[in-house]
Coordinates of C-alpha atoms in Angstrom, one line a residue:
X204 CA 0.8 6.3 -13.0
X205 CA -2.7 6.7 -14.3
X206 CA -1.8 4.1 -17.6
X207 CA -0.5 1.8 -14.9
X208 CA -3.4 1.9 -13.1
X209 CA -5.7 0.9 -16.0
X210 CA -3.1 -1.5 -17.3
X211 CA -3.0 -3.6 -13.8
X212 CA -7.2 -2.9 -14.0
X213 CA -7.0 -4.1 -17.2
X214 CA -5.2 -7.3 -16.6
X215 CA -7.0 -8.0 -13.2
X216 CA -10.1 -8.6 -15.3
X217 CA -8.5 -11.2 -17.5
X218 CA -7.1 -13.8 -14.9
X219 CA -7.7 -14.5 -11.5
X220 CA -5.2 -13.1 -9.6
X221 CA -5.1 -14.6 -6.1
X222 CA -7.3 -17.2 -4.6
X223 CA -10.2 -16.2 -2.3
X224 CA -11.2 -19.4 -1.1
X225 CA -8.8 -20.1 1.5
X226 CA -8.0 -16.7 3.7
X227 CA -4.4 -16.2 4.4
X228 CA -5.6 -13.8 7.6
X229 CA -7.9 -14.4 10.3
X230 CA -9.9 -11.0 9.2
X231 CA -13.4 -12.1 8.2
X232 CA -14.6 -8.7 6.6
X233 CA -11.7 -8.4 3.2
X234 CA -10.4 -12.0 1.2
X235 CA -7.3 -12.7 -0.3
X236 CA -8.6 -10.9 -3.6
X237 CA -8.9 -7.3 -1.2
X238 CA -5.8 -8.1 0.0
X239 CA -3.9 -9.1 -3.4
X240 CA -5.3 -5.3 -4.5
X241 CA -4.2 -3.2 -1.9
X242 CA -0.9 -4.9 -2.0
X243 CA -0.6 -4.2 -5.9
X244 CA -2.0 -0.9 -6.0
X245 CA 0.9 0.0 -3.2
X246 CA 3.6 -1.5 -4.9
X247 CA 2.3 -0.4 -8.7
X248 CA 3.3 3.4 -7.1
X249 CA 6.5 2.7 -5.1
X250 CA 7.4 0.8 -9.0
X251 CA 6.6 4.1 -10.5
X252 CA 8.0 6.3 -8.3
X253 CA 11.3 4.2 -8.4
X254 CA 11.3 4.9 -12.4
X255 CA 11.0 8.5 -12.2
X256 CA 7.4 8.3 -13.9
X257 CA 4.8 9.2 -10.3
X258 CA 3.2 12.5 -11.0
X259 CA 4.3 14.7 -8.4
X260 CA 2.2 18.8 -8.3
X261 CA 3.9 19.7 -11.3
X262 CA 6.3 17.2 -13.5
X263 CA 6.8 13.8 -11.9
X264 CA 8.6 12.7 -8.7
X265 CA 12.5 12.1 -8.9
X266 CA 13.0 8.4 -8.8
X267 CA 14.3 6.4 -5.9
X268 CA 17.3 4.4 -5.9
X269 CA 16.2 1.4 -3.7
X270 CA 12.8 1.7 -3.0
X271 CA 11.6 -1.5 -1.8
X272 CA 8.2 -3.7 -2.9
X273 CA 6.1 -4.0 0.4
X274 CA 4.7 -7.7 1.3
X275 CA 1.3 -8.2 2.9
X276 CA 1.6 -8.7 6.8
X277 CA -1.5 -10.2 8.9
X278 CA -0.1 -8.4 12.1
X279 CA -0.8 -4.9 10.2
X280 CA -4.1 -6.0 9.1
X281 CA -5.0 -6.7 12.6
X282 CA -3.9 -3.7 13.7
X283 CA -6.0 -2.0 11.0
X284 CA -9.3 -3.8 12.2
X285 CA -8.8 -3.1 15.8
X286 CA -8.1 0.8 14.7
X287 CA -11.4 0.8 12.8
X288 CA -13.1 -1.2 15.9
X289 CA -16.9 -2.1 16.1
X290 CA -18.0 1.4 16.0
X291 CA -16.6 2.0 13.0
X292 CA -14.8 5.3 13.9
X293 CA -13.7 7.7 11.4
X294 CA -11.1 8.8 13.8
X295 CA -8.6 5.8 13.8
X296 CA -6.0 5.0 16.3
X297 CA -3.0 3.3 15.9
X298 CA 0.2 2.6 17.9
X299 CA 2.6 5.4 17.2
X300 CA 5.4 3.3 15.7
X301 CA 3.3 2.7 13.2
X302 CA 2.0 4.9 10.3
X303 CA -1.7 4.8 8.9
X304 CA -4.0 5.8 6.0
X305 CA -7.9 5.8 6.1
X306 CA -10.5 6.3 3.8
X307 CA -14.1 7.2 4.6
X308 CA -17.7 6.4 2.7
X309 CA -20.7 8.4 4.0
X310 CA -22.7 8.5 0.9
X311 CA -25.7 5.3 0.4
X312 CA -24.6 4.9 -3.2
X313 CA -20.7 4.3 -2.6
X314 CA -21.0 2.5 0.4
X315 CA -23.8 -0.2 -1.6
X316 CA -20.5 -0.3 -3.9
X317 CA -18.6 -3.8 -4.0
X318 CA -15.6 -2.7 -1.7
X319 CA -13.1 -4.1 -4.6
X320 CA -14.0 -1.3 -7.2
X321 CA -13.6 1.2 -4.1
X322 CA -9.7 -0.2 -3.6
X323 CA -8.1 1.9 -6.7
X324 CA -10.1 4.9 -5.5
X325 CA -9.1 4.3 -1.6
X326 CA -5.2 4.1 -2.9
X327 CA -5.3 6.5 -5.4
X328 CA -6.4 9.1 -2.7
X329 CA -3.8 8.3 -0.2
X330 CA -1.1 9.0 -3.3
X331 CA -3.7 12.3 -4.6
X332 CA -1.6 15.0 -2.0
X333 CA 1.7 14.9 -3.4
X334 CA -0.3 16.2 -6.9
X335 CA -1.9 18.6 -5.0
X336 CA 1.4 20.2 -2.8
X337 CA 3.9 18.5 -4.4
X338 CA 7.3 16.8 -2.9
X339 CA 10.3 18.9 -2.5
X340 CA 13.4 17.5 -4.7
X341 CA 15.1 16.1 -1.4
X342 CA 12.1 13.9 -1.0
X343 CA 11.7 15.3 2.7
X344 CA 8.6 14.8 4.8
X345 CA 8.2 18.4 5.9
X346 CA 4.2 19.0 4.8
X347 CA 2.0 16.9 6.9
X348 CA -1.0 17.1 4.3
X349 CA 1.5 14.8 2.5
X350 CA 1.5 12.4 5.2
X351 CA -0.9 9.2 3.1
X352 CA 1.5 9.6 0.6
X353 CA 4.6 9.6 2.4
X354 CA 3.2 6.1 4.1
X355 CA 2.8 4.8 1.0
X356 CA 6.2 6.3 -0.5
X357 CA 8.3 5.9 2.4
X358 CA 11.6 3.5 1.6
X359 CA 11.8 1.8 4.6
X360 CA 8.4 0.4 4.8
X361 CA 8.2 -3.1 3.8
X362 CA 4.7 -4.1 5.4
X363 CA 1.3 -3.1 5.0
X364 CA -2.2 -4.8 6.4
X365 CA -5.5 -3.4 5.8
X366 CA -8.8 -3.2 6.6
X367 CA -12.6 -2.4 5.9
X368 CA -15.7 -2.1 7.9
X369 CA -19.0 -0.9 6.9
X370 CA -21.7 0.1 9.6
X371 CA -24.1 -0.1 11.1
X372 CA -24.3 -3.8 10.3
X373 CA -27.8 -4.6 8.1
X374 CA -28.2 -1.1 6.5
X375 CA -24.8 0.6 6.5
X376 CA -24.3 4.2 6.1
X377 CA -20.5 4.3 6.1
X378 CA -17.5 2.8 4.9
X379 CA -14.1 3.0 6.3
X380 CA -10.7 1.7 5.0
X381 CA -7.7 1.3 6.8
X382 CA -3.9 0.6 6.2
X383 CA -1.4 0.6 8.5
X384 CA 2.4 0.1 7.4
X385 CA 5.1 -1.3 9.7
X386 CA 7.1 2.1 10.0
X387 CA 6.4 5.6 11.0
X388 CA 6.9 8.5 9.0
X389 CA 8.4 10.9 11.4
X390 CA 8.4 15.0 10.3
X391 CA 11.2 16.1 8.2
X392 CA 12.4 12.3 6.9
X393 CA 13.8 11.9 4.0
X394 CA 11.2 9.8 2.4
X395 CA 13.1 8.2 -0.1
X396 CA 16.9 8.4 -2.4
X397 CA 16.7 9.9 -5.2
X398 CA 18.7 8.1 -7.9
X399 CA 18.2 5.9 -10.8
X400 CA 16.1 2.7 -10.0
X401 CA 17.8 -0.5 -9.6
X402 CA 18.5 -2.9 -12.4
X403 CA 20.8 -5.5 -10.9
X404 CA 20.6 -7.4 -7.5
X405 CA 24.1 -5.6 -6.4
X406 CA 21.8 -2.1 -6.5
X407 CA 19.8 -3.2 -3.2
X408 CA 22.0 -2.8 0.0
X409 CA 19.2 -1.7 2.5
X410 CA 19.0 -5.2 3.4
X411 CA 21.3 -8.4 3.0
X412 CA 21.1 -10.4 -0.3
X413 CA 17.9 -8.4 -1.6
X414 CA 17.3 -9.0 -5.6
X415 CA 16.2 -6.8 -7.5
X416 CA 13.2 -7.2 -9.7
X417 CA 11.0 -5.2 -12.0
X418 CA 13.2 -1.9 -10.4
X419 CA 11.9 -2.5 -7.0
X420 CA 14.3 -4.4 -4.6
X421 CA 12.8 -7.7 -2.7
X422 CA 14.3 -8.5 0.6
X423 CA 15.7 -12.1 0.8
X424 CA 12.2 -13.5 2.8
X425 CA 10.5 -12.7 -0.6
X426 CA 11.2 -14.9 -3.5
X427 CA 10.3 -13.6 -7.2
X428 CA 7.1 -15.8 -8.5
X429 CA 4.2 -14.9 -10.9
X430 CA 2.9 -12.2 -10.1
X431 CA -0.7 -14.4 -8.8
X432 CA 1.3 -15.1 -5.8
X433 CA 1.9 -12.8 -2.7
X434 CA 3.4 -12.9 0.7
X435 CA 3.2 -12.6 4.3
X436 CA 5.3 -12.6 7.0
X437 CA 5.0 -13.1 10.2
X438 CA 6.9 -14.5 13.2
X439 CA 9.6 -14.9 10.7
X440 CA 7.7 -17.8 8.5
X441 CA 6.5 -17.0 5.1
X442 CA 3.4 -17.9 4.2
X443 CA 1.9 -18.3 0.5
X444 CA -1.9 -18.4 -1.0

């Protein structure tokens, strides 16, 4: 997962890879670009986890079957900025049907950081458990220090929205990062099945017509264009950047 990582890093410094001029959500304090990397970052893992290759505490993960690429949804990021809230709380509160990650940055130096070179590091935490504990080979739920991974992991999310405040405003001392993803992980769920990754549009059942693309299955909504291009839906329209 690591040689991904600094592949995608790689490639995101030689071409622009989404627009930043025109917001696609209301959410003043992250742009298009934040949004286009925690989006890719998510789905670079649930694409390596699908091929078997996702480090797991010791060997890699077993790789899922169907496991879905996730599109950007405003409606999650706006739940993400309220959890956060004005006061910048590291304690974050979302509704329970939903699941969440966070990230916090107390010290000067990181917090002065450009919150885009903070992104992989944010991510890569929220996937940095499963190394630690490990996932069980039925891919169940059933360690809750697991639980930013299994958001992240879990096959039947399809949304995420984040968020980022830094506070107080003027001379900020902390950071926090939020994501919230449109399901919630209940204990002992079976996160994801195990099986080879899919190859051929007929391999993705989950949801009607899905296709199947770079091993990761696309529900219909989302149609397969360069990879500068991402999604959001909401109130059942698709909007593009």
């Amino acid at each position: 997962m690591m040689i991904s990582m600094i592949i995608w890093l790689s490639r995101r410094n030689e071409e622009e890879q989404f627009t930043a001029d025109k917001g696609l959500c209301p959410g003043p304090n992250i742009d298009d670009v934040d949004r286009g990397d925690f989006l890719e970052y998510h789905n670079l893992i649930r694409r390596e986890i699908a091929r078997g290759l996702a480090q797991n505490s010791a060997g890699t993960l077993k790789p899922a079957k169907e496991m879905y690429e996730l599109i950007y949804d405003c409606a999650l990021e706006d739940a993400a900025a309220k959890s956060i809230g004005a006061a910048c709380s590291e304690y974050v509160d979302v509704p329970p049907k939903h699941g969440q990650n966070k990230y916090t940055v107390s010290t000067r130096s990181m917090v002065a950081l450009n919150k885009n070179d903070l992104i992989p590091q944010v991510v890569s935490s929220w996937y940095r458990p499963v190394m630690v504990y490990g996932l069980n080979a039925n891919t169940k739920f059933d360690d809750p220090r697991l639980e930013s991974f299994a958001n992240i992991a879990y096959d039947k999310n399809l949304g995420v929205g984040c968020y980022y405040a830094a506070c107080p405003a003027g001379a900020p001392t902390k950071a926090v990062f939020a994501c919230v993803y449109n399901s919630y992980v209940s204990p002992n769920q079976i996160l994801y099945e195990t099986g080879k990754a899919c190859v051929d549009d007929s391999e993705c059942t989950t949801y009607p017509n899905s296709m199947c693309l770079d091993e990761l299955c696309v529900t219909p909504a989302i149609v397969p264009l360069p990879r500068n291009l991402f999604f959001i839906k909401s109130e059942n329209q698709l909007r593009k950047v």
